PDB file of C-alpha atoms in Angstrom:
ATOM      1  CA  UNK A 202     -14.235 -10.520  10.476  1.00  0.00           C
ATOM      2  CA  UNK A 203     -15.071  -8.902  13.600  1.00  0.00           C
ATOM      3  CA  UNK A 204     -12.194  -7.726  16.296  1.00  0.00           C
ATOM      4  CA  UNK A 205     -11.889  -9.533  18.716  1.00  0.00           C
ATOM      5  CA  UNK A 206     -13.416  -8.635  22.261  1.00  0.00           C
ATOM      6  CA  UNK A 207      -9.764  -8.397  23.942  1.00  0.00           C
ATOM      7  CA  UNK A 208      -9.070  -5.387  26.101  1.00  0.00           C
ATOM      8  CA  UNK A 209      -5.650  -4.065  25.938  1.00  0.00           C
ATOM      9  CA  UNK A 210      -5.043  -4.222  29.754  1.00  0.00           C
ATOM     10  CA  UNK A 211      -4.651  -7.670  30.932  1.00  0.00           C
ATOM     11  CA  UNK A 212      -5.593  -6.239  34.867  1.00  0.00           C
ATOM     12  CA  UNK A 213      -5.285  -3.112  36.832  1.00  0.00           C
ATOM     13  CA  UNK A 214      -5.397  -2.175  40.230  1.00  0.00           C
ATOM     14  CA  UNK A 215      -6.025   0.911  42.248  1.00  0.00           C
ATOM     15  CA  UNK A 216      -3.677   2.080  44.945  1.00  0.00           C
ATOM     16  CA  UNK A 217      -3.886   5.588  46.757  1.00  0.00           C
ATOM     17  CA  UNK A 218      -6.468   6.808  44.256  1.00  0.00           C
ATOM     18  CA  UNK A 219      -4.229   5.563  40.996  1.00  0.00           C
ATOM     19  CA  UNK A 220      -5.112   3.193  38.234  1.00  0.00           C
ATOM     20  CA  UNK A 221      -2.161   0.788  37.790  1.00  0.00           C
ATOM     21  CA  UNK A 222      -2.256  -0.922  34.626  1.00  0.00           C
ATOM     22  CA  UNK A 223      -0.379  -3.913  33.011  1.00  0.00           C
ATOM     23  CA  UNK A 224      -0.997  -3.704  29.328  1.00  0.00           C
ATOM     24  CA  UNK A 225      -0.297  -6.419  26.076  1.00  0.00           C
ATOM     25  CA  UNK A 226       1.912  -4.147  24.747  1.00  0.00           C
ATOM     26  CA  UNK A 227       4.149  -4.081  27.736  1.00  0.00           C
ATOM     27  CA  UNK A 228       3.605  -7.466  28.302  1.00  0.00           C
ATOM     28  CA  UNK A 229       5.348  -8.026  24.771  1.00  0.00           C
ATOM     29  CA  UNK A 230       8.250  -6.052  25.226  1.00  0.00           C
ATOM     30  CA  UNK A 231       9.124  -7.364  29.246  1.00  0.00           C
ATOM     31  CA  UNK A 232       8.459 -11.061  27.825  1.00  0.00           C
ATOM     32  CA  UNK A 233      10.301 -10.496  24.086  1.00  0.00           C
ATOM     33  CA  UNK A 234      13.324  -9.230  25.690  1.00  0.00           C
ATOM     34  CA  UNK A 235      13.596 -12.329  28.327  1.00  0.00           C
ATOM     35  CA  UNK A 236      13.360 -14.551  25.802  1.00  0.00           C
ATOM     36  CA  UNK A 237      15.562 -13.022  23.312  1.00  0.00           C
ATOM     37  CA  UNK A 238      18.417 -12.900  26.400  1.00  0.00           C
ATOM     38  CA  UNK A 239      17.840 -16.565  26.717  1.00  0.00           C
ATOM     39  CA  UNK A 240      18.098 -17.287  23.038  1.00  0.00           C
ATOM     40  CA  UNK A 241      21.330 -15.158  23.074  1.00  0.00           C
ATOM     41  CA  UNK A 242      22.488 -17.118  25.961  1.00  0.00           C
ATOM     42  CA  UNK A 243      21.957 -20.097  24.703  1.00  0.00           C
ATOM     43  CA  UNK A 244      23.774 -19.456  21.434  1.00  0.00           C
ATOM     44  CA  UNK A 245      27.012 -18.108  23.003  1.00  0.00           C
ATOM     45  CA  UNK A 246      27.178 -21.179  24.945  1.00  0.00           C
ATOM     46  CA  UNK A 247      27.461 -23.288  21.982  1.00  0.00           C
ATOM     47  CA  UNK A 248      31.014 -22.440  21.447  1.00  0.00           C
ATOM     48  CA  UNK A 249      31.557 -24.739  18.469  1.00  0.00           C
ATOM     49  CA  UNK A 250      28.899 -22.447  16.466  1.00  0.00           C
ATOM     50  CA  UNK A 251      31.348 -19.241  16.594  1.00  0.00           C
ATOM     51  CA  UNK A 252      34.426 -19.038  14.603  1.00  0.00           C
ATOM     52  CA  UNK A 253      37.614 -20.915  16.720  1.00  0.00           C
ATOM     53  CA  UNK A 254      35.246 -22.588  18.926  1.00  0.00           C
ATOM     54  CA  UNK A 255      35.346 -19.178  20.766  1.00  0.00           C
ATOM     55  CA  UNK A 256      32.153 -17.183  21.865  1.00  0.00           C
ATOM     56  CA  UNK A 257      32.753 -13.258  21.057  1.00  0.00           C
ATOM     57  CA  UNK A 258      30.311 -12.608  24.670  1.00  0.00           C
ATOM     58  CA  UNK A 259      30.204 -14.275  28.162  1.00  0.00           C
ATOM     59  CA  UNK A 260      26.499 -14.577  29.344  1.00  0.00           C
ATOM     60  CA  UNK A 261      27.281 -12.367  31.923  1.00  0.00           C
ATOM     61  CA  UNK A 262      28.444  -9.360  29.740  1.00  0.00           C
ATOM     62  CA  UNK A 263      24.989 -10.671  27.477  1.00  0.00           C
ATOM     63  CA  UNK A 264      23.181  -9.766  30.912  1.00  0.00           C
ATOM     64  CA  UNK A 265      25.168  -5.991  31.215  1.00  0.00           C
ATOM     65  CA  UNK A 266      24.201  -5.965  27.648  1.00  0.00           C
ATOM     66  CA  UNK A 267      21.126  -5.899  27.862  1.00  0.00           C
ATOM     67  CA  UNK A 268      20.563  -2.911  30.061  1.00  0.00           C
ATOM     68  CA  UNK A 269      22.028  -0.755  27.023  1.00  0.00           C
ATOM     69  CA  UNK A 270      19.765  -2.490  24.578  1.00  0.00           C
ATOM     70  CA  UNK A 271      17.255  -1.432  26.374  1.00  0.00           C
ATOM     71  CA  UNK A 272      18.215   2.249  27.137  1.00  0.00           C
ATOM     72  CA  UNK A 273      18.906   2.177  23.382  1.00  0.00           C
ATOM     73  CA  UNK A 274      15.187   0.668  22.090  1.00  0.00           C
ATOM     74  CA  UNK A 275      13.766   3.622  24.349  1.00  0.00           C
ATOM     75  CA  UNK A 276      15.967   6.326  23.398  1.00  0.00           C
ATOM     76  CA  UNK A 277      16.303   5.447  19.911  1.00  0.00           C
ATOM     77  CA  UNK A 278      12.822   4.620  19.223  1.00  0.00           C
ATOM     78  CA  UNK A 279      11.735   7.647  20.819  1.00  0.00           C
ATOM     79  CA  UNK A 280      14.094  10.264  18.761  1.00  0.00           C
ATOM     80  CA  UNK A 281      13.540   8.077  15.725  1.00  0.00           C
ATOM     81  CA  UNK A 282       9.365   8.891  16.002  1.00  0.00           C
ATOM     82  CA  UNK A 283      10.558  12.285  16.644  1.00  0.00           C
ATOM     83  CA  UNK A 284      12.903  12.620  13.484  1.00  0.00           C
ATOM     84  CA  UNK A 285      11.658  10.847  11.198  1.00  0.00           C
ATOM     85  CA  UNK A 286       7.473  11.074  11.692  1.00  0.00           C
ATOM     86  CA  UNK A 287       6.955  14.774  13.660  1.00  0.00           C
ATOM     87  CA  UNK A 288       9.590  16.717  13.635  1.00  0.00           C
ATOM     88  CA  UNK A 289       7.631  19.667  13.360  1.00  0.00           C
ATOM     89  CA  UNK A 290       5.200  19.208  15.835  1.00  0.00           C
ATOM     90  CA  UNK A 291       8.322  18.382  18.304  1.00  0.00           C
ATOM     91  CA  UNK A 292      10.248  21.582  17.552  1.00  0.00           C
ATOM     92  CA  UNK A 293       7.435  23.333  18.084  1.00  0.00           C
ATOM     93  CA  UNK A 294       6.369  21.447  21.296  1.00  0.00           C
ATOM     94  CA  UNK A 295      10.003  19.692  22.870  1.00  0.00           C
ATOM     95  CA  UNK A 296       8.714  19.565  25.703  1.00  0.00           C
ATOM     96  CA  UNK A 297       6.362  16.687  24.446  1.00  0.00           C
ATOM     97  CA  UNK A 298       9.346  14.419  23.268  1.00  0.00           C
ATOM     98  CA  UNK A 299       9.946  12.769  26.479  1.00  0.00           C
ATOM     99  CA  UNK A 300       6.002  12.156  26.870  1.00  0.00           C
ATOM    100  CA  UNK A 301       6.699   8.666  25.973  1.00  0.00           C
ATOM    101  CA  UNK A 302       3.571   7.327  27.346  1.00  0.00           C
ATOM    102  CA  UNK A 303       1.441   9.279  25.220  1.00  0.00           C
ATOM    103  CA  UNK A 304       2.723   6.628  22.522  1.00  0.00           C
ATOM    104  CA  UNK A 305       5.207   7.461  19.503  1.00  0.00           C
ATOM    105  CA  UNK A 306       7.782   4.788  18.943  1.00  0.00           C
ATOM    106  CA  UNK A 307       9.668   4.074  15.791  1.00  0.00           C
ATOM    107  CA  UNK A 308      11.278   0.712  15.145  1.00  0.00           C
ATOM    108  CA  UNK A 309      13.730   1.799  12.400  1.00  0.00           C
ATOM    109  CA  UNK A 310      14.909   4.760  15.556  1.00  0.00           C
ATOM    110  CA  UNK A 311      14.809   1.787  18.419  1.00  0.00           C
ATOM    111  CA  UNK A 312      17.537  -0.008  15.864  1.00  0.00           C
ATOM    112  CA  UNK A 313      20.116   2.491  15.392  1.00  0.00           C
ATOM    113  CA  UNK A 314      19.970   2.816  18.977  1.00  0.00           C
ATOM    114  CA  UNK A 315      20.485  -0.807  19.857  1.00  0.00           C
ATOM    115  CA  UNK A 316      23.383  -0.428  17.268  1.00  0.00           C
ATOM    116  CA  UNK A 317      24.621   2.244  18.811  1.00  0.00           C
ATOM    117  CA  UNK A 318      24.343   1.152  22.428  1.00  0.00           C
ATOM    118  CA  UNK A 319      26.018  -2.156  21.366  1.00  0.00           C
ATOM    119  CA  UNK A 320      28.722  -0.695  19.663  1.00  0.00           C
ATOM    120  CA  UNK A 321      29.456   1.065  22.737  1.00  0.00           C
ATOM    121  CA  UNK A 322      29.488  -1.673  24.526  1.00  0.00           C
ATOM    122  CA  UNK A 323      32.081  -3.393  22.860  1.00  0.00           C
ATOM    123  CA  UNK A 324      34.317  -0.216  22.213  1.00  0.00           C
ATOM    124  CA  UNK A 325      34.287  -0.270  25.757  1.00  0.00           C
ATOM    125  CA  UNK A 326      35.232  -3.921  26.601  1.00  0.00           C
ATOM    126  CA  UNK A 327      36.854  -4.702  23.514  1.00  0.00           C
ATOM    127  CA  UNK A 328      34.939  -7.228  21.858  1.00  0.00           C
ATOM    128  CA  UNK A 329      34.212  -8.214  18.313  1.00  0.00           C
ATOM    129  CA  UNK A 330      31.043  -5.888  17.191  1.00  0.00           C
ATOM    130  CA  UNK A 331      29.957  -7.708  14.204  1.00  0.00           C
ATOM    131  CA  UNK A 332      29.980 -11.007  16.392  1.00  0.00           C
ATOM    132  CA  UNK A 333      28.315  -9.668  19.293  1.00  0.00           C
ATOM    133  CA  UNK A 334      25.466  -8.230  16.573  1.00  0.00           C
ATOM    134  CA  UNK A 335      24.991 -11.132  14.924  1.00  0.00           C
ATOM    135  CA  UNK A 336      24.142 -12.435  18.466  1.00  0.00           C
ATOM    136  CA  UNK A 337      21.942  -9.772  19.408  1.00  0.00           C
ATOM    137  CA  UNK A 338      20.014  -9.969  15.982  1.00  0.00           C
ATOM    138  CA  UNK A 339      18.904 -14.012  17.070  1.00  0.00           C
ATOM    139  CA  UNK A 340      17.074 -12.595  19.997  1.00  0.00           C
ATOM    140  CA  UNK A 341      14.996  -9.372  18.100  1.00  0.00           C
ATOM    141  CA  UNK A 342      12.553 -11.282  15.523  1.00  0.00           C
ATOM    142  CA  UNK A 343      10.492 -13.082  19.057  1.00  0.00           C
ATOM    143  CA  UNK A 344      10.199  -9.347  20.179  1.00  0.00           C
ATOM    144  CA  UNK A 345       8.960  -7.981  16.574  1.00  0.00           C
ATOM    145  CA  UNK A 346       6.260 -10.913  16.962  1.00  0.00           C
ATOM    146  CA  UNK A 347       4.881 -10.213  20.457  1.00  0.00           C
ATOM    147  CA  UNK A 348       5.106  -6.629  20.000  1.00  0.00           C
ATOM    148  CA  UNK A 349       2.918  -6.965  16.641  1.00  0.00           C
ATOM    149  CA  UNK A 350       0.437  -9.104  17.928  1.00  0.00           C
ATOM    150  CA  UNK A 351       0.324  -6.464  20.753  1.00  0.00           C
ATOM    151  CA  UNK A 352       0.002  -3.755  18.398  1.00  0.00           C
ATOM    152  CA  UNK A 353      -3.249  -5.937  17.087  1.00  0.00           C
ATOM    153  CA  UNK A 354      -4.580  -6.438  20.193  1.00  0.00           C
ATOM    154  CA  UNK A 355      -4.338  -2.459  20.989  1.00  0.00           C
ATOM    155  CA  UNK A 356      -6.337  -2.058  17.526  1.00  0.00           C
ATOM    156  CA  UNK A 357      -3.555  -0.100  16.209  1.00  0.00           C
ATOM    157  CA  UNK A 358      -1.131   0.377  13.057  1.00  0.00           C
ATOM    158  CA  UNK A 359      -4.297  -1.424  11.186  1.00  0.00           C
ATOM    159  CA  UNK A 360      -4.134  -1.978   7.394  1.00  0.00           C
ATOM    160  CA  UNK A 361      -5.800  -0.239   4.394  1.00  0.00           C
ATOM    161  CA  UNK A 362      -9.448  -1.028   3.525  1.00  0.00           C
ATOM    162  CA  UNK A 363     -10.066  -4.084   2.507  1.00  0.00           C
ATOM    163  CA  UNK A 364     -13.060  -6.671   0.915  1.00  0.00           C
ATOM    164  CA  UNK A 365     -11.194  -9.876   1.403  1.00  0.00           C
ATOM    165  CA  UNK A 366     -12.231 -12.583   3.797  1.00  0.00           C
ATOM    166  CA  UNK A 367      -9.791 -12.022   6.493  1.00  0.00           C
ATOM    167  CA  UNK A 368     -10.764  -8.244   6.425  1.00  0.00           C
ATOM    168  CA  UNK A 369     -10.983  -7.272  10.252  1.00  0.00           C
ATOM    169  CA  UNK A 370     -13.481  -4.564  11.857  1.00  0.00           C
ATOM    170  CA  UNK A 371     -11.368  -2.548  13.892  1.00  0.00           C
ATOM    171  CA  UNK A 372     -13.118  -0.748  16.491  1.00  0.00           C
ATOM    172  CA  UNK A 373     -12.824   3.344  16.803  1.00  0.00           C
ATOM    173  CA  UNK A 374     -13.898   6.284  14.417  1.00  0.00           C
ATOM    174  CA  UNK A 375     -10.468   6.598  12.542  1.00  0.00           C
ATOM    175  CA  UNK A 376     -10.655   2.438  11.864  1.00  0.00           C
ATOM    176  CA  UNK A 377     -14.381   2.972  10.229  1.00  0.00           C
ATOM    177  CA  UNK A 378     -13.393   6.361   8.304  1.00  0.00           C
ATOM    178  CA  UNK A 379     -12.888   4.736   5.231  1.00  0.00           C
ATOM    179  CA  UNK A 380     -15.278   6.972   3.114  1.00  0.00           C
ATOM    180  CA  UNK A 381     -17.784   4.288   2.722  1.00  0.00           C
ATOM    181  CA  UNK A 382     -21.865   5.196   3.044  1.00  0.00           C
ATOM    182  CA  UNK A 383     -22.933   2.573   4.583  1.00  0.00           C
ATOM    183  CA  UNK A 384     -21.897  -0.410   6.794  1.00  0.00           C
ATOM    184  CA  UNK A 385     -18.639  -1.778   8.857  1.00  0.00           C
ATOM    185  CA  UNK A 386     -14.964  -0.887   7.213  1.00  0.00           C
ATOM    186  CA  UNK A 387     -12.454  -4.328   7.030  1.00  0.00           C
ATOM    187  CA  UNK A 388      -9.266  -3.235   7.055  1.00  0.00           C
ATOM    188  CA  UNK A 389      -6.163  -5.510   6.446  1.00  0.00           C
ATOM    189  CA  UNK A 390      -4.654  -7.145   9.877  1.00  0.00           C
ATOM    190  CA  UNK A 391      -1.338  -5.725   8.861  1.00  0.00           C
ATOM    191  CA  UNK A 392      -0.368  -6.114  12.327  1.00  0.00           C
ATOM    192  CA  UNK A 393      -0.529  -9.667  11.713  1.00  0.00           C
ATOM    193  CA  UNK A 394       1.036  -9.827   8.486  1.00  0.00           C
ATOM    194  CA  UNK A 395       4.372  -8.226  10.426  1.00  0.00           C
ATOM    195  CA  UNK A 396       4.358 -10.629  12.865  1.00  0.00           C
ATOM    196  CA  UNK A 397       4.140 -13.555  10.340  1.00  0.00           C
ATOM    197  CA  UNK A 398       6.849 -12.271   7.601  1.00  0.00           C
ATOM    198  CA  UNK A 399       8.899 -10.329  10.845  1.00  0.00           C
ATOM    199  CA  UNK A 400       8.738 -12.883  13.660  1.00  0.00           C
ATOM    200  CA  UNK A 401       7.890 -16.248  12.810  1.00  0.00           C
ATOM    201  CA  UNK A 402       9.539 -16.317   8.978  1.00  0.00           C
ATOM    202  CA  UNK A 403      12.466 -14.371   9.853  1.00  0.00           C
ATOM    203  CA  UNK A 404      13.034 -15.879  13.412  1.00  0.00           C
ATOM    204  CA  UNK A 405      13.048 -18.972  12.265  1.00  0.00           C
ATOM    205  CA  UNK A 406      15.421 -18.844   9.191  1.00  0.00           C
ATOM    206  CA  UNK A 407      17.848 -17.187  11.322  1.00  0.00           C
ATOM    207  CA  UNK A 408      17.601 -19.742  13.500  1.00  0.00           C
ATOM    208  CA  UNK A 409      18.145 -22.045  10.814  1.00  0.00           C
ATOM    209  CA  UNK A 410      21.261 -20.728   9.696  1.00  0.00           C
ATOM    210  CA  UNK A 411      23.026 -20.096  12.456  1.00  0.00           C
ATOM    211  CA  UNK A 412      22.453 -23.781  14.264  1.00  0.00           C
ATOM    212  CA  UNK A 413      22.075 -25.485  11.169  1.00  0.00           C
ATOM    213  CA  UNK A 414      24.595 -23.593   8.253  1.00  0.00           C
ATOM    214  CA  UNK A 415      27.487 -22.106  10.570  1.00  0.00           C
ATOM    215  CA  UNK A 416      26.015 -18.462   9.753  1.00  0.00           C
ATOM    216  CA  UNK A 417      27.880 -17.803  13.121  1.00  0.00           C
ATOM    217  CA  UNK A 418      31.320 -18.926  11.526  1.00  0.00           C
ATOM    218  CA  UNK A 419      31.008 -15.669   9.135  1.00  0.00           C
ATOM    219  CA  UNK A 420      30.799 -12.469  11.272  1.00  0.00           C
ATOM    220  CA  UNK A 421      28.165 -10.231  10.043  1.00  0.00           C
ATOM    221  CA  UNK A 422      25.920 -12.604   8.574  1.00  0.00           C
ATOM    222  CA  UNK A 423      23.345 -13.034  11.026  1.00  0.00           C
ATOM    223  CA  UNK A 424      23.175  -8.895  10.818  1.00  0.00           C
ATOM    224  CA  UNK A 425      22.848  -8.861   7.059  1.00  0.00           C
ATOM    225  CA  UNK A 426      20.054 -11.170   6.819  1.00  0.00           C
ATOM    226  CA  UNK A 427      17.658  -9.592   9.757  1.00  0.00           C
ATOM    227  CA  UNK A 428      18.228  -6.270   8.322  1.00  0.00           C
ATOM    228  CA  UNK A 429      17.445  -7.826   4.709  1.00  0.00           C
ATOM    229  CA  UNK A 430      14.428  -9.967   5.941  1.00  0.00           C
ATOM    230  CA  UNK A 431      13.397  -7.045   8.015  1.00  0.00           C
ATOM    231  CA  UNK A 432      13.683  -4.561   5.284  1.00  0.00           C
ATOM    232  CA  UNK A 433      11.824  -6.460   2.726  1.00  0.00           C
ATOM    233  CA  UNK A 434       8.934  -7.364   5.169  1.00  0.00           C
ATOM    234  CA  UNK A 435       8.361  -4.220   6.198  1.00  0.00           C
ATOM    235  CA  UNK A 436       8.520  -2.893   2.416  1.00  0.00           C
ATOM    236  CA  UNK A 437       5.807  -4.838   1.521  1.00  0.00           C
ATOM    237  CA  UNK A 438       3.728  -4.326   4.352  1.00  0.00           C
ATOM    238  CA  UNK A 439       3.642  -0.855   3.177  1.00  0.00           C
ATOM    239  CA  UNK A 440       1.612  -1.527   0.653  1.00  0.00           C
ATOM    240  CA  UNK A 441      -1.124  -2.565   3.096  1.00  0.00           C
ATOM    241  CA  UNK A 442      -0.580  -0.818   5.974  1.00  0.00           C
ATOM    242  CA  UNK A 443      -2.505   2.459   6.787  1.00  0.00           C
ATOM    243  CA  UNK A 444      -0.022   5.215   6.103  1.00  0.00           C
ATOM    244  CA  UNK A 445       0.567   7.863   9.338  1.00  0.00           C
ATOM    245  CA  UNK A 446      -1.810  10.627   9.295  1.00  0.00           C
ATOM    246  CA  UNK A 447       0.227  13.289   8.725  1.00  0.00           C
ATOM    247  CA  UNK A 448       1.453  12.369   5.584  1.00  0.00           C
ATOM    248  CA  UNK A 449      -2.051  11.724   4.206  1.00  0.00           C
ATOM    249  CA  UNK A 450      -3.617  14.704   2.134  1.00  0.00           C
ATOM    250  CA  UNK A 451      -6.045  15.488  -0.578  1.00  0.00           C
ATOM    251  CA  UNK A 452      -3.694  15.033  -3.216  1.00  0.00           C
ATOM    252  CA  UNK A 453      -1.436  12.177  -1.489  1.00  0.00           C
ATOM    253  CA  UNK A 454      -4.040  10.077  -0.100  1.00  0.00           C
ATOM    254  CA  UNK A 455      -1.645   7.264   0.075  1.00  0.00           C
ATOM    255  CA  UNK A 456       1.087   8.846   2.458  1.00  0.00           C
ATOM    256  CA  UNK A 457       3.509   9.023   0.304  1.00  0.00           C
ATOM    257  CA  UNK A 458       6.878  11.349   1.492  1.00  0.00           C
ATOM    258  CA  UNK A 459       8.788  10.494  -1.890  1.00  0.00           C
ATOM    259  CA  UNK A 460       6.714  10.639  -4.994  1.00  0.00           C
ATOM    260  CA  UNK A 461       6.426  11.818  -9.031  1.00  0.00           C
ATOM    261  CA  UNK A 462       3.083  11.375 -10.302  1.00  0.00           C
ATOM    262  CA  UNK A 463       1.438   9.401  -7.616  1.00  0.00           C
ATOM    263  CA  UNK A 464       4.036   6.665  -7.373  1.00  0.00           C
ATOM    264  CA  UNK A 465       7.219   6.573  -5.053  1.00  0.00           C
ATOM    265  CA  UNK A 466       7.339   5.379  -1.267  1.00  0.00           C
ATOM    266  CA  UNK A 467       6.001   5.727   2.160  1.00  0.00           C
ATOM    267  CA  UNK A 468       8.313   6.805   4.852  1.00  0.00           C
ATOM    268  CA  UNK A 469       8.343   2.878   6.169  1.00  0.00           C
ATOM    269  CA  UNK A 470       9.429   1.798   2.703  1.00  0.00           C
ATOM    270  CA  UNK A 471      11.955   4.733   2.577  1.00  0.00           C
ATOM    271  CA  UNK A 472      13.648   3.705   5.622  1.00  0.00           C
ATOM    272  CA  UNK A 473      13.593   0.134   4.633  1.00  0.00           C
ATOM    273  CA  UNK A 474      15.821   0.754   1.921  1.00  0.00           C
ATOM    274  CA  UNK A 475      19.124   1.866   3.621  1.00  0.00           C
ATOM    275  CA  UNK A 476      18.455  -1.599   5.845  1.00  0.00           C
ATOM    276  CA  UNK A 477      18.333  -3.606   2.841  1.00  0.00           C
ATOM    277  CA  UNK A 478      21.165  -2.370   1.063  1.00  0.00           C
ATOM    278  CA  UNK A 479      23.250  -2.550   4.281  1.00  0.00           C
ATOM    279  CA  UNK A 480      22.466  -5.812   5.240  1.00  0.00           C
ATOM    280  CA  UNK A 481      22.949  -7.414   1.468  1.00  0.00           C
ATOM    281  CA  UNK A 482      26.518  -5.767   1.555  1.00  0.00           C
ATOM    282  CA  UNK A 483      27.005  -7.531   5.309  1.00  0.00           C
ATOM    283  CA  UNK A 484      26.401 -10.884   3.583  1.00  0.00           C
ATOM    284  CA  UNK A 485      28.074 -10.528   0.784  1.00  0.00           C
ATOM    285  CA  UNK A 486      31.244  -9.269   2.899  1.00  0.00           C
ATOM    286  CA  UNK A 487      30.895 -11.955   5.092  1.00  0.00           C
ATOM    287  CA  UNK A 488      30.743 -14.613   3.027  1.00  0.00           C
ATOM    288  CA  UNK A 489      33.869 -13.548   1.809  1.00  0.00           C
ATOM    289  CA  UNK A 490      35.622 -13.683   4.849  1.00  0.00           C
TER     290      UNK A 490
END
């Protein structure tokens, strides 16, 4: 299939000899965040969905909340490419770290901060963490999905080569360096695949169980299944997405960081794991409760 002829800036304008831009990809995250506020809001207002009738948040703290979600998605995201992807191309250059606009954001960093940055919010006004998170986790799969169709609009994080029918031809040199001699490379629209199994699929069974099951009744459960469904997603989309560069060599040509013998896991997969296990142990602990 051929890529679509979108451009990734939806208009610009010039003012005192600058190119102003608005892209997809910001589009996704100013529009993902306003919606997951006003899914959050709407859940705390259903008081007989939380356990004693009683909402853990006010939507006015949900509204203070939400500037240290999003100090923590930049911060941690940021730090988390840094760690976990570069490190030694940022010790070497630090200066480069804050160059956010250069690109360099990793989800699995952008949690822990949220985590972080909402456990500090509730240290500091004394509410019920695990309550408060399972609120916050309602309002993150619409972000995952507008940010991935974003990232497939930018012609980005494609997939490994591929001959089946839904095979796209992503434009750029590094999309069509698959090693082939002749003709277009289709690569999987792993993109696409995220925001299906990430957005849509986990969005909605979250949904599902908190206005529909009383998920919200059991503190921690909403929690334990995002970082679950999220895990697993993203574990298998490893297995069609186009490993980072820098991981990629002669004798590792499927960007492996852990492996014996060719087999073992990309650094994706590796930092699924840790989510997985976490969020199984949050449902089985709150199911217990």
């Amino acid at each position: 299939m051929p890529f679509p002829n979108i451009s990734p800036e939806i208009f610009s304008i010039s003012l005192f000899g600058m190119e102003f831009a608005l892209r997809w990809y910001a589009l996704a995250y100013i529009v993902g965040i306003l919606i997951g506020w006003r899914i959050v809001v709407a859940t705390v207002k259903r008081a007989e969905l939380w356990p004693n009738d009683t909402a853990p948040i006010t939507p006015r703290q949900i509204e203070d909340l939400l500037s240290w979600v999003i100090i923590g998605v930049i911060a941690g995201g940021r730090l988390g490419y840094v760690i976990f992807y570069k490190p030694a191309f940022y010790i070497a250059n630090p200066a480069d770290i804050i160059r956010i606009w250069d690109g360099g954001m990793s989800f699995h960093g952008g949690m822990l901060g949220v985590i972080l940055a909402g456990w500090l919010y509730c240290r500091k006004y004394d509410l019920r963490p695990l309550q408060v998170g399972d609120a916050m986790a309602l309002g993150v799969p619409v972000g995952l999905f507008l940010g991935r169709i974003a990232n497939f609009i930018n012609a980005e994080l494609w997939g490994r080569p591929t001959d089946l029918p839904w095979g796209v031809v992503f434009p750029g040199y590094a999309a069509q360096d698959c090693g082939q001699l002749v003709g277009l490379c289709a690569r999987h629209p792993s993109q696409l695949y995220e925001a299906l199994m990430e957005g849509l699929i986990l969005g909605a069974v979250m949904l599902y169980l908190a206005y529909r099951r009383g998920a919200l009744k059991h503190p921690g459960t909403l929690i334990g299944v995002f970082l679950m469904g999220y895990g697993t997603a993203r574990f298998i989309v490893e297995f069609f997405r186009q490993p980072d560069a820098q991981f990629i060599s002669e004798g590792n040509p499927l960007g492996l960081v852990l492996h014996l013998a060719g087999y073992g896991f990309t650094m994706g997969q590796l930092l699924s794991l840790p989510m997985i296990a976490l969020g199984l142990y949050l449902v089985i602990r709150a199911r217990r409760t």
